Amino acid sequence: MRFDCATELDAGVEAAVAALRDGALVVLPTDTVYGIAADAFDATAVAGLLRAKGRGRDMPPPVLIAEPATLDALVAERPPLWLQTMLDDLWPGPLTVVFRAQPSLTWDLGETHGTVAVRVPDDDRTRAVLRQAGPSAVSSANLSGQPAATSVDEAETMLGESVRVYLDGGPTTGATPSTILDVTGPVPRVLRQGAIDLATLHAYNNTIEPAGGGAGA
């Protein structure tokens, strides 16, 4: 099923939420690139997401949430003051942060080594889905090794019938993914340089180290 967010948003959100609750996959627009989503707490659905992309368990997807307040239920420790200030300023937005995961959570995102990457996207359509469906595992909507989809047509061409619901939000404003910041070690470091540059991050903590790599939405 495919829904035009400009004219069928309510029906599209309803269908997307139903699909996620049913363990199916959904493609939706975000403030970076299109994402492919699964219920984060449904291990079979997450495995289906990785299979649809042609990706292994060694590349677990990030988790998108509708509101920053949801973070407390997903992570082992509250963010330090500098990080909380950063999140207050930059969420919703193109910043993914890797935390130590709450050990009591019953989910299987892949080989996370006890961590979880979390983001609040700055897209009201996607957040409307997340508010009802809950935290969702979301990776860029593409086959592994291919460019991330910046339109629903690109996503559908690559992912086809492995996805139950496509939400068409029009072309994205660019192909730059979110910046990924890992705060699980003694020194925070950038795993992937994306839409938020290092200088912006250094305004909150000038010890953050640059690096490269990673994948997601």
Tab-separated table of C-alpha atoms in Angstrom:
chain	number	residue	atom	x	y	z
A	1	MET	CA	0.000	0.000	0.000
A	2	ARG	CA	1.175	3.478	-0.834
A	3	PHE	CA	-0.192	6.719	0.616
A	4	ASP	CA	0.419	10.320	-0.443
A	5	CYS	CA	1.119	12.268	2.754
A	6	ALA	CA	-0.175	15.465	1.122
A	7	THR	CA	-3.699	14.080	0.632
A	8	GLU	CA	-3.922	10.802	2.594
A	9	LEU	CA	-1.883	11.460	5.720
A	10	ASP	CA	-4.390	10.235	8.301
A	11	ALA	CA	-5.094	7.038	6.373
A	12	GLY	CA	-1.379	6.536	5.761
A	13	VAL	CA	-0.472	6.960	9.427
A	14	GLU	CA	-3.234	4.548	10.424
A	15	ALA	CA	-2.057	1.948	7.903
A	16	ALA	CA	1.586	2.370	8.914
A	17	VAL	CA	0.812	1.956	12.616
A	18	ALA	CA	-1.280	-1.146	11.906
A	19	ALA	CA	1.511	-2.627	9.783
A	20	LEU	CA	4.157	-2.035	12.441
A	21	ARG	CA	1.960	-3.563	15.133
A	22	ASP	CA	1.453	-6.546	12.836
A	23	GLY	CA	5.197	-7.113	12.465
A	24	ALA	CA	5.366	-5.742	8.910
A	25	LEU	CA	7.734	-3.157	7.440
A	26	VAL	CA	6.964	0.474	6.589
A	27	VAL	CA	8.841	3.057	4.518
A	28	LEU	CA	8.442	6.620	5.728
A	29	PRO	CA	9.955	10.058	5.153
A	30	THR	CA	12.306	11.575	7.698
A	31	ASP	CA	14.167	14.865	7.957
A	32	THR	CA	17.218	13.206	6.380
A	33	VAL	CA	16.485	10.356	3.930
A	34	TYR	CA	13.641	7.850	3.651
A	35	GLY	CA	13.676	5.136	6.304
A	36	ILE	CA	12.484	1.541	6.497
A	37	ALA	CA	10.864	0.826	9.858
A	38	ALA	CA	9.989	-2.157	12.029
A	39	ASP	CA	8.649	-2.504	15.575
A	40	ALA	CA	11.816	-2.274	17.698
A	41	PHE	CA	10.428	-4.827	20.159
A	42	ASP	CA	9.527	-7.425	17.499
A	43	ALA	CA	12.685	-9.459	16.841
A	44	THR	CA	11.145	-11.160	13.803
A	45	ALA	CA	10.222	-7.798	12.280
A	46	VAL	CA	13.709	-6.391	12.894
A	47	ALA	CA	15.229	-9.492	11.297
A	48	GLY	CA	12.914	-8.896	8.331
A	49	LEU	CA	14.162	-5.316	8.065
A	50	LEU	CA	17.775	-6.472	7.943
A	51	ARG	CA	16.879	-9.165	5.417
A	52	ALA	CA	15.021	-6.688	3.189
A	53	LYS	CA	18.119	-4.471	3.092
A	54	GLY	CA	20.513	-7.382	2.611
A	55	ARG	CA	22.267	-6.467	5.850
A	56	GLY	CA	23.602	-8.702	8.631
A	57	ARG	CA	23.067	-8.582	12.376
A	58	ASP	CA	26.446	-6.904	12.715
A	59	MET	CA	24.827	-3.645	11.528
A	60	PRO	CA	21.879	-3.113	13.903
A	61	PRO	CA	19.434	-0.318	13.018
A	62	PRO	CA	18.934	2.832	15.072
A	63	VAL	CA	15.728	3.355	17.038
A	64	LEU	CA	13.559	6.392	16.285
A	65	ILE	CA	11.276	7.824	18.963
A	66	ALA	CA	8.586	10.479	18.800
A	67	GLU	CA	9.558	12.479	21.874
A	68	PRO	CA	12.844	13.031	23.751
A	69	ALA	CA	11.128	11.988	26.984
A	70	THR	CA	10.964	8.403	25.718
A	71	LEU	CA	14.754	8.189	25.921
A	72	ASP	CA	14.730	7.515	29.675
A	73	ALA	CA	12.991	4.166	29.145
A	74	LEU	CA	15.562	2.985	26.590
A	75	VAL	CA	18.946	3.866	28.068
A	76	ALA	CA	20.834	2.649	31.114
A	77	GLU	CA	21.839	6.060	32.466
A	78	ARG	CA	20.575	9.600	32.234
A	79	PRO	CA	22.637	11.802	29.906
A	80	PRO	CA	25.235	14.080	31.527
A	81	LEU	CA	24.418	17.775	31.575
A	82	TRP	CA	26.345	18.663	28.397
A	83	LEU	CA	24.597	15.901	26.450
A	84	GLN	CA	21.171	16.738	27.834
A	85	THR	CA	21.683	20.343	26.740
A	86	MET	CA	22.713	19.128	23.276
A	87	LEU	CA	19.629	16.940	22.995
A	88	ASP	CA	17.381	19.766	24.193
A	89	ASP	CA	18.774	21.959	21.419
A	90	LEU	CA	19.222	19.471	18.550
A	91	TRP	CA	16.276	17.075	18.985
A	92	PRO	CA	14.119	16.711	16.985
A	93	GLY	CA	16.817	16.718	14.332
A	94	PRO	CA	19.491	14.817	12.398
A	95	LEU	CA	21.510	13.617	15.405
A	96	THR	CA	21.696	9.928	16.332
A	97	VAL	CA	23.253	9.160	19.708
A	98	VAL	CA	24.597	5.764	20.762
A	99	PHE	CA	23.899	5.008	24.438
A	100	ARG	CA	24.242	2.046	26.746
A	101	ALA	CA	20.885	0.283	26.453
A	102	GLN	CA	18.546	-0.312	29.368
A	103	PRO	CA	19.410	-3.951	30.236
A	104	SER	CA	15.826	-4.858	31.153
A	105	LEU	CA	14.545	-4.250	27.609
A	106	THR	CA	13.342	-7.360	25.795
A	107	TRP	CA	14.390	-6.662	22.232
A	108	ASP	CA	16.866	-7.938	19.665
A	109	LEU	CA	18.177	-5.320	17.251
A	110	GLY	CA	21.203	-7.388	16.251
A	111	GLU	CA	24.741	-7.411	17.601
A	112	THR	CA	24.493	-4.185	19.576
A	113	HIS	CA	26.944	-5.152	22.347
A	114	GLY	CA	24.575	-3.638	24.879
A	115	THR	CA	24.120	-0.316	23.112
A	116	VAL	CA	21.280	1.426	21.302
A	117	ALA	CA	21.396	4.279	18.769
A	118	VAL	CA	18.487	6.695	19.278
A	119	ARG	CA	17.126	9.657	17.322
A	120	VAL	CA	14.083	11.930	17.354
A	121	PRO	CA	13.412	12.818	13.696
A	122	ASP	CA	12.245	16.304	12.787
A	123	ASP	CA	9.354	15.116	10.642
A	124	ASP	CA	5.797	15.453	11.938
A	125	ARG	CA	4.489	12.668	9.689
A	126	THR	CA	6.939	10.103	10.967
A	127	ARG	CA	6.548	11.257	14.559
A	128	ALA	CA	2.785	10.806	14.201
A	129	VAL	CA	3.449	7.160	13.370
A	130	LEU	CA	5.950	6.763	16.209
A	131	ARG	CA	3.576	8.296	18.772
A	132	GLN	CA	1.119	5.479	18.140
A	133	ALA	CA	3.424	2.596	17.185
A	134	GLY	CA	6.125	3.283	19.763
A	135	PRO	CA	9.906	3.095	19.321
A	136	SER	CA	10.769	1.742	15.884
A	137	ALA	CA	13.929	0.300	14.403
A	138	VAL	CA	14.579	2.506	11.370
A	139	SER	CA	17.380	2.240	8.829
A	140	SER	CA	17.829	4.066	5.549
A	141	ALA	CA	15.393	2.782	2.916
A	142	ASN	CA	17.783	1.157	0.478
A	143	LEU	CA	19.539	-2.081	-0.318
A	144	SER	CA	22.836	-2.402	1.492
A	145	GLY	CA	25.571	-0.773	-0.573
A	146	GLN	CA	23.155	1.378	-2.581
A	147	PRO	CA	22.519	5.105	-2.054
A	148	ALA	CA	19.865	5.966	0.515
A	149	ALA	CA	16.458	6.657	-1.009
A	150	THR	CA	15.516	10.329	-1.243
A	151	SER	CA	12.084	9.585	-2.750
A	152	VAL	CA	9.480	6.918	-2.149
A	153	ASP	CA	9.909	5.747	-5.759
A	154	GLU	CA	13.582	4.988	-5.127
A	155	ALA	CA	12.700	3.129	-1.945
A	156	GLU	CA	9.979	1.083	-3.628
A	157	THR	CA	12.253	0.175	-6.537
A	158	MET	CA	14.835	-1.248	-4.145
A	159	LEU	CA	12.626	-2.775	-1.459
A	160	GLY	CA	9.493	-3.764	-3.384
A	161	GLU	CA	7.036	-6.129	-1.733
A	162	SER	CA	9.167	-6.654	1.367
A	163	VAL	CA	7.478	-3.462	2.633
A	164	ARG	CA	3.745	-3.393	3.390
A	165	VAL	CA	3.164	0.378	3.586
A	166	TYR	CA	4.923	3.228	1.779
A	167	LEU	CA	4.315	6.792	2.957
A	168	ASP	CA	5.080	9.241	0.162
A	169	GLY	CA	6.243	12.514	1.652
A	170	GLY	CA	7.754	13.827	-1.557
A	171	PRO	CA	11.484	14.182	-2.220
A	172	THR	CA	13.724	14.776	0.770
A	173	THR	CA	15.659	18.010	1.004
A	174	GLY	CA	18.951	16.181	0.519
A	175	ALA	CA	20.791	12.884	0.815
A	176	THR	CA	22.815	13.703	3.930
A	177	PRO	CA	22.117	11.240	6.773
A	178	SER	CA	22.135	12.018	10.477
A	179	THR	CA	25.343	12.484	12.401
A	180	ILE	CA	26.038	9.543	14.728
A	181	LEU	CA	27.608	10.332	18.107
A	182	ASP	CA	28.787	7.520	20.398
A	183	VAL	CA	28.713	8.421	24.105
A	184	THR	CA	29.278	4.927	25.494
A	185	GLY	CA	33.042	5.262	25.962
A	186	PRO	CA	35.221	7.455	28.164
A	187	VAL	CA	35.510	10.013	25.355
A	188	PRO	CA	32.526	10.740	23.080
A	189	ARG	CA	33.246	10.320	19.379
A	190	VAL	CA	31.555	10.772	16.035
A	191	LEU	CA	30.935	7.468	14.260
A	192	ARG	CA	29.519	9.091	11.145
A	193	GLN	CA	29.725	12.716	10.060
A	194	GLY	CA	26.326	13.750	8.766
A	195	ALA	CA	24.007	16.736	8.802
A	196	ILE	CA	25.383	18.166	12.068
A	197	ASP	CA	29.041	19.146	11.878
A	198	LEU	CA	31.748	18.625	14.474
A	199	ALA	CA	31.964	22.339	15.254
A	200	THR	CA	28.324	22.329	16.352
A	201	LEU	CA	28.917	19.318	18.607
A	202	HIS	CA	32.060	20.926	20.057
A	203	ALA	CA	29.939	23.832	21.263
A	204	TYR	CA	28.540	21.370	23.827
A	205	ASN	CA	31.663	19.282	24.490
A	206	ASN	CA	35.012	20.105	22.916
A	207	THR	CA	36.466	16.656	23.718
A	208	ILE	CA	34.266	14.910	21.124
A	209	GLU	CA	36.526	13.042	18.725
A	210	PRO	CA	35.940	12.853	14.950
A	211	ALA	CA	35.735	9.487	13.205
A	212	GLY	CA	33.964	7.846	10.261
A	213	GLY	CA	31.676	4.994	9.226
A	214	GLY	CA	28.209	3.853	10.240
A	215	ALA	CA	24.836	3.584	8.556
A	216	GLY	CA	21.247	4.440	9.253
A	217	ALA	CA	18.674	7.172	8.845
